[in-house]
């Protein structure tokens, strides 16, 4: 817990605050130095990374309740918005291959780079497709089928914007994100952006990881004991977890008149860990119920059906 190991706390504060300044003033340098991909630190082959994106793509449709055989007809002509794609637009490529007309990927950090390994990943994804899907995937690049030639903007547009906000209006039929919302610096602004980007019949689906991302010590929830100001000075510019719990997401949905179609936990903390951490929680988390504190991740599906007001 914060405060129990003053020396270790001080060391961590100094180191994290200095590196946060690098992330603030030189985000490209910070990403280069830390080698961030968005998928953690493990070394992976192009095949493994391609498999990861196939898994992400499939899971969106499982959670939406769309059978594999129906994905192409569901996606036909749809405009997709993806928040925080990481360093490879793998999900975007698969969306286009399966019928989407265009994908906008938006990020707060300049993560995407179609370098050697990442170009290979996109190559693997194309190789795993046949016929029309393969031809559609090939059309995502300036030179047909050649990822190293760069992205064809009519198909996949990559935007790096302050706060990771798309600024789109009524332009997305489907919004997706995975392991992104827990990193956004202003949750309310991201939900407002989502509402504005969604068209009237659009749907948004997000997987959110509320775990510590390696920033806890002995209790999986002890990263919630750091006072808010220290946390933001240490991690505010690095895209580290914003620490908001599921209650804050419910508020953001309500504040932005978004209707919740599904909100389902993917992992739960032990009651013993919650009881141990409770006396030390930082101010923003003290009023969070045990039940909400236990959520360590969730799936969210929402839309902007106006019925939301009356429900
Ligand atoms: C953990 S990575 C996940 C990447 C990818 N979705 C995946 O599953 O591999 C988080 C991503 O969210 C991005 N991100 C952080 N803050 C953001 C914001 N405010 N808006 C949009 N993206 C953001 C990061 O730059 C990164 O691309």
Coordinates of C-alpha atoms and ligand atoms in Angstrom, one line a residue:
X1 CA 0.0 0.0 0.0
X2 CA 1.1 3.6 -0.6
X3 CA 2.7 5.1 2.6
X4 CA 3.9 1.8 4.1
X5 CA 7.3 1.8 2.4
X6 CA 8.4 5.5 2.4
X7 CA 11.8 4.9 0.8
X8 CA 10.4 2.6 -2.0
X9 CA 7.6 5.1 -2.5
X10 CA 10.0 8.0 -2.8
X11 CA 12.2 6.2 -5.3
X12 CA 9.2 5.3 -7.4
X13 CA 7.7 8.8 -7.3
X14 CA 11.0 10.4 -8.5
X15 CA 11.6 7.9 -11.3
X16 CA 8.0 7.9 -12.5
X17 CA 7.7 11.7 -12.4
X18 CA 10.9 12.2 -14.4
X19 CA 9.8 9.6 -17.0
X20 CA 6.4 11.2 -17.1
X21 CA 8.0 14.5 -18.2
X22 CA 9.7 12.6 -21.1
X23 CA 6.3 11.2 -22.1
X24 CA 4.8 14.8 -21.8
X25 CA 7.4 16.7 -23.9
X26 CA 8.7 14.0 -26.2
X27 CA 5.9 11.3 -26.7
X28 CA 7.6 9.8 -29.8
X29 CA 10.9 9.5 -27.9
X30 CA 9.1 7.9 -24.9
X31 CA 7.4 5.3 -27.1
X32 CA 10.7 4.6 -28.8
X33 CA 12.6 4.3 -25.5
X34 CA 10.0 2.1 -23.9
X35 CA 9.3 0.0 -27.1
X36 CA 5.5 0.2 -26.4
X37 CA 3.3 -1.8 -28.7
X38 CA 0.1 -1.7 -26.7
X39 CA 0.2 -5.5 -26.1
X40 CA 2.6 -5.6 -23.1
X41 CA 6.3 -6.3 -23.0
X42 CA 6.5 -10.0 -24.1
X43 CA 8.5 -10.9 -27.3
X44 CA 6.1 -12.2 -29.9
X45 CA 6.4 -13.5 -33.4
X46 CA 4.5 -12.0 -36.3
X47 CA 2.3 -15.1 -36.4
X48 CA 1.4 -14.7 -32.7
X49 CA 0.6 -11.1 -33.1
X50 CA -1.6 -11.8 -36.1
X51 CA -3.4 -14.5 -34.0
X52 CA -4.0 -12.0 -31.3
X53 CA -5.7 -9.6 -33.7
X54 CA -7.8 -12.5 -35.2
X55 CA -8.8 -13.3 -31.6
X56 CA -9.8 -9.7 -30.9
X57 CA -11.8 -9.4 -34.1
X58 CA -13.7 -12.7 -33.4
X59 CA -14.4 -11.8 -29.8
X60 CA -16.1 -8.5 -30.7
X61 CA -18.6 -10.5 -32.8
X62 CA -19.1 -13.2 -30.2
X63 CA -19.9 -10.6 -27.6
X64 CA -22.2 -8.8 -30.0
X65 CA -24.0 -12.1 -30.6
X66 CA -23.2 -12.3 -34.3
X67 CA -22.5 -15.7 -35.7
X68 CA -19.3 -16.2 -37.7
X69 CA -21.3 -16.8 -40.9
X70 CA -23.1 -13.5 -40.4
X71 CA -20.1 -11.2 -39.9
X72 CA -19.7 -10.2 -43.5
X73 CA -23.4 -9.3 -43.9
X74 CA -23.3 -7.4 -40.6
X75 CA -20.2 -5.4 -41.6
X76 CA -21.2 -4.8 -45.2
X77 CA -20.7 -1.0 -45.9
X78 CA -20.2 -0.1 -42.3
X79 CA -18.0 2.7 -41.1
X80 CA -15.9 1.7 -38.1
X81 CA -14.1 3.8 -35.5
X82 CA -11.5 2.2 -33.4
X83 CA -10.0 3.9 -30.4
X84 CA -6.4 3.0 -29.5
X85 CA -5.4 0.4 -32.1
X86 CA -1.9 -0.1 -30.6
X87 CA 1.1 -0.3 -33.1
X88 CA -0.6 -2.4 -35.8
X89 CA -4.0 -1.7 -37.4
X90 CA -4.7 -5.5 -37.4
X91 CA -8.4 -5.3 -36.3
X92 CA -8.9 -2.5 -38.9
X93 CA -7.6 -4.7 -41.7
X94 CA -9.9 -7.5 -40.7
X95 CA -12.9 -5.2 -40.5
X96 CA -12.2 -4.0 -44.1
X97 CA -11.6 -7.6 -45.3
X98 CA -14.9 -8.7 -43.9
X99 CA -16.9 -6.0 -45.6
X100 CA -16.6 -2.7 -43.7
X101 CA -16.2 0.3 -46.0
X102 CA -13.7 2.3 -43.9
X103 CA -12.0 2.4 -40.6
X104 CA -10.8 5.4 -38.7
X105 CA -8.3 4.5 -36.0
X106 CA -7.7 7.3 -33.4
X107 CA -5.0 7.4 -30.7
X108 CA -3.6 9.9 -28.3
X109 CA 0.0 8.6 -29.0
X110 CA 1.7 8.0 -32.3
X111 CA 1.8 4.2 -31.9
X112 CA 1.2 2.8 -35.4
X113 CA 4.4 2.1 -37.3
X114 CA 4.3 -0.3 -40.3
X115 CA 7.9 -1.4 -39.8
X116 CA 9.4 -4.8 -40.5
X117 CA 7.7 -6.9 -37.9
X118 CA 4.4 -5.0 -38.1
X119 CA 4.3 -5.2 -41.9
X120 CA 4.9 -9.0 -41.5
X121 CA 1.9 -9.1 -39.1
X122 CA -0.3 -7.5 -41.7
X123 CA 1.1 -9.9 -44.3
X124 CA 0.1 -12.9 -42.1
X125 CA -3.4 -11.5 -41.6
X126 CA -3.8 -11.2 -45.4
X127 CA -2.4 -14.7 -45.9
X128 CA -5.0 -16.1 -43.6
X129 CA -7.8 -14.8 -45.9
X130 CA -9.2 -16.1 -49.2
X131 CA -10.9 -14.7 -52.2
X132 CA -12.8 -11.4 -51.9
X133 CA -11.7 -10.9 -48.2
X134 CA -8.0 -11.2 -49.2
X135 CA -8.5 -8.7 -52.1
X136 CA -10.3 -6.3 -49.8
X137 CA -7.5 -6.5 -47.3
X138 CA -5.0 -5.9 -50.0
X139 CA -6.8 -2.7 -50.9
X140 CA -5.9 -1.2 -47.5
X141 CA -2.4 -0.3 -48.8
X142 CA -1.2 2.4 -51.2
X143 CA 0.4 -0.4 -53.2
X144 CA -2.1 -3.3 -53.5
X145 CA -1.2 -6.0 -50.9
X146 CA 2.0 -4.3 -49.7
X147 CA 1.8 -3.0 -46.1
X148 CA 5.2 -1.4 -46.3
X149 CA 3.8 1.0 -49.0
X150 CA 1.6 2.7 -46.3
X151 CA -2.1 2.8 -45.5
X152 CA -4.7 3.8 -48.1
X153 CA -6.6 6.5 -46.3
X154 CA -9.9 5.7 -48.1
X155 CA -9.8 2.4 -46.3
X156 CA -7.9 2.9 -43.0
X157 CA -7.3 6.4 -41.7
X158 CA -4.9 6.7 -38.7
X159 CA -5.4 9.9 -36.6
X160 CA -3.2 11.0 -33.6
X161 CA -5.3 13.6 -31.7
X162 CA -5.0 15.3 -28.4
X163 CA -6.8 13.2 -25.8
X164 CA -7.3 10.5 -28.4
X165 CA -10.6 12.1 -29.5
X166 CA -11.8 11.5 -33.0
X167 CA -13.8 14.7 -33.4
X168 CA -16.2 12.8 -35.7
X169 CA -19.8 13.5 -35.9
X170 CA -22.5 11.0 -36.9
X171 CA -19.9 9.1 -38.9
X172 CA -19.5 5.6 -37.3
X173 CA -21.8 2.6 -37.5
X174 CA -19.6 0.6 -35.2
X175 CA -17.1 1.7 -32.6
X176 CA -14.6 -0.7 -31.0
X177 CA -11.8 -0.6 -28.5
X178 CA -9.9 -3.1 -26.5
X179 CA -7.7 -2.3 -23.5
X180 CA -8.1 1.4 -24.2
X181 CA -10.8 3.1 -22.1
X182 CA -8.8 2.4 -18.9
X183 CA -6.0 4.5 -20.4
X184 CA -7.9 7.6 -21.5
X185 CA -7.1 10.8 -19.7
X186 CA -10.7 12.1 -19.7
X187 CA -13.3 9.4 -19.6
X188 CA -16.2 11.8 -19.9
X189 CA -14.7 13.5 -23.0
X190 CA -14.1 10.1 -24.6
X191 CA -17.7 9.0 -24.0
X192 CA -18.9 12.4 -25.4
X193 CA -16.7 11.9 -28.5
X194 CA -18.1 8.4 -28.8
X195 CA -21.7 9.7 -28.6
X196 CA -21.0 12.3 -31.2
X197 CA -19.2 9.9 -33.6
X198 CA -21.9 7.3 -33.4
X199 CA -24.7 7.5 -36.0
X200 CA -28.2 7.0 -34.8
X201 CA -28.3 3.3 -35.4
X202 CA -24.7 2.7 -34.4
X203 CA -23.3 0.4 -31.7
X204 CA -20.1 0.7 -29.6
X205 CA -18.3 -2.2 -28.0
X206 CA -15.4 -2.0 -25.6
X207 CA -13.3 -4.4 -23.6
X208 CA -11.9 -2.7 -20.6
X209 CA -9.1 -4.0 -18.4
X210 CA -9.3 -2.6 -14.8
X211 CA -6.2 -4.5 -13.5
X212 CA -3.1 -2.6 -12.3
X213 CA -1.1 -3.2 -15.5
X214 CA 1.8 -4.3 -13.3
X215 CA 1.6 -1.3 -11.0
X216 CA 0.5 -3.1 -7.9
X217 CA 2.7 -4.5 -5.2
X218 CA 1.2 -7.3 -3.1
X219 CA -2.6 -6.8 -3.4
X220 CA -4.0 -6.5 -7.0
X221 CA -5.9 -3.4 -5.9
X222 CA -3.2 -1.6 -3.9
X223 CA -2.5 0.7 -6.9
X224 CA -5.7 2.4 -5.9
X225 CA -4.1 3.6 -2.6
X226 CA -1.8 6.2 -4.4
X227 CA -3.3 9.7 -3.8
X228 CA -4.7 11.1 -7.0
X229 CA -2.2 13.9 -7.4
X230 CA 0.8 11.6 -7.1
X231 CA -0.7 9.2 -9.6
X232 CA -1.3 11.9 -12.1
X233 CA 2.2 13.4 -11.7
X234 CA 3.8 9.9 -12.1
X235 CA 1.6 8.6 -14.9
X236 CA -0.6 11.4 -16.3
X237 CA 1.2 11.6 -19.7
X238 CA 2.1 8.0 -20.2
X239 CA -1.3 6.6 -20.9
X240 CA -1.0 4.4 -17.8
X241 CA -4.3 3.3 -16.3
X242 CA -6.6 6.1 -15.2
X243 CA -7.8 3.8 -12.4
X244 CA -11.5 4.6 -12.8
X245 CA -13.7 1.7 -11.6
X246 CA -16.8 0.5 -13.2
X247 CA -19.0 3.0 -11.3
X248 CA -17.3 5.8 -13.2
X249 CA -18.1 4.2 -16.5
X250 CA -21.8 3.9 -15.6
X251 CA -21.7 7.6 -14.8
X252 CA -20.0 8.5 -18.1
X253 CA -22.7 6.4 -20.0
X254 CA -25.5 8.2 -18.1
X255 CA -23.9 11.7 -18.5
X256 CA -23.7 11.1 -22.3
X257 CA -27.2 9.6 -22.6
X258 CA -25.8 6.3 -23.9
X259 CA -27.9 3.2 -23.4
X260 CA -26.1 0.2 -21.9
X261 CA -26.9 -3.0 -23.9
X262 CA -24.3 -5.1 -22.0
X263 CA -22.0 -4.5 -19.0
X264 CA -20.5 -7.7 -17.9
X265 CA -17.3 -8.4 -15.8
X266 CA -14.5 -10.4 -17.2
X267 CA -12.5 -10.9 -14.0
X268 CA -13.3 -10.3 -10.3
X269 CA -11.0 -9.5 -7.3
X270 CA -11.2 -11.7 -4.1
X271 CA -13.3 -10.3 -1.3
X272 CA -10.2 -10.7 1.0
X273 CA -8.2 -8.4 -1.2
X274 CA -10.9 -5.8 -1.2
X275 CA -11.2 -5.9 2.6
X276 CA -7.4 -5.6 3.0
X277 CA -7.1 -2.6 0.7
X278 CA -10.3 -0.7 1.8
X279 CA -8.8 1.2 4.8
X280 CA -6.0 2.6 2.5
X281 CA -7.9 3.6 -0.6
X282 CA -7.3 7.0 -2.1
X283 CA -10.1 9.5 -1.9
X284 CA -11.7 8.9 -5.4
X285 CA -12.2 5.2 -4.5
X286 CA -13.4 5.3 -0.9
X287 CA -17.1 5.5 -1.8
X288 CA -16.9 2.7 -4.4
X289 CA -18.9 -0.3 -3.3
X290 CA -17.3 -3.7 -2.7
X291 CA -19.2 -5.1 -5.6
X292 CA -17.9 -2.4 -8.0
X293 CA -14.3 -2.6 -6.6
X294 CA -14.3 -6.3 -7.4
X295 CA -14.6 -5.7 -11.2
X296 CA -11.1 -6.2 -12.7
X297 CA -12.3 -5.8 -16.3
X298 CA -15.5 -5.8 -18.3
X299 CA -17.2 -5.8 -21.7
X300 CA -19.4 -2.9 -22.5
X301 CA -21.9 -2.6 -25.4
X302 CA -23.9 0.6 -25.8
X303 CA -25.8 2.7 -28.3
X304 CA -27.4 6.1 -28.3
X305 CA -31.0 5.0 -28.6
X306 CA -33.1 7.9 -27.2
X307 CA -35.1 5.4 -25.1
X308 CA -32.2 5.6 -22.7
X309 CA -33.6 8.8 -21.1
X310 CA -36.8 7.0 -20.0
X311 CA -35.3 3.7 -18.9
Ligands
LIG1 C1 -3.0 -1.3 -24.1 S1 -3.0 -0.5 -25.6 C2 -4.1 -1.5 -26.5 C3 -3.9 -1.6 -28.0 C4 -4.8 -2.5 -28.8 N1 -6.2 -2.1 -28.7 C5 -4.6 -3.9 -28.5 O1 -5.5 -4.6 -28.0 O2 -3.4 -4.4 -28.7 C6 -3.8 1.0 -25.3 C7 -4.0 1.9 -26.6 O3 -4.8 3.0 -26.2 C8 -4.1 4.2 -26.7 N2 -4.6 5.3 -25.9 C9 -4.2 5.8 -24.7 N3 -4.9 6.9 -24.4 C10 -5.8 7.1 -25.4 C11 -6.9 8.0 -25.6 N4 -7.1 9.0 -24.7 N5 -7.6 7.8 -26.7 C12 -7.4 6.9 -27.6 N6 -6.4 5.9 -27.4 C13 -5.6 6.1 -26.3 C14 -2.7 3.8 -26.5 O4 -1.8 4.7 -27.2 C15 -2.7 2.4 -27.1 O5 -2.7 2.4 -28.5

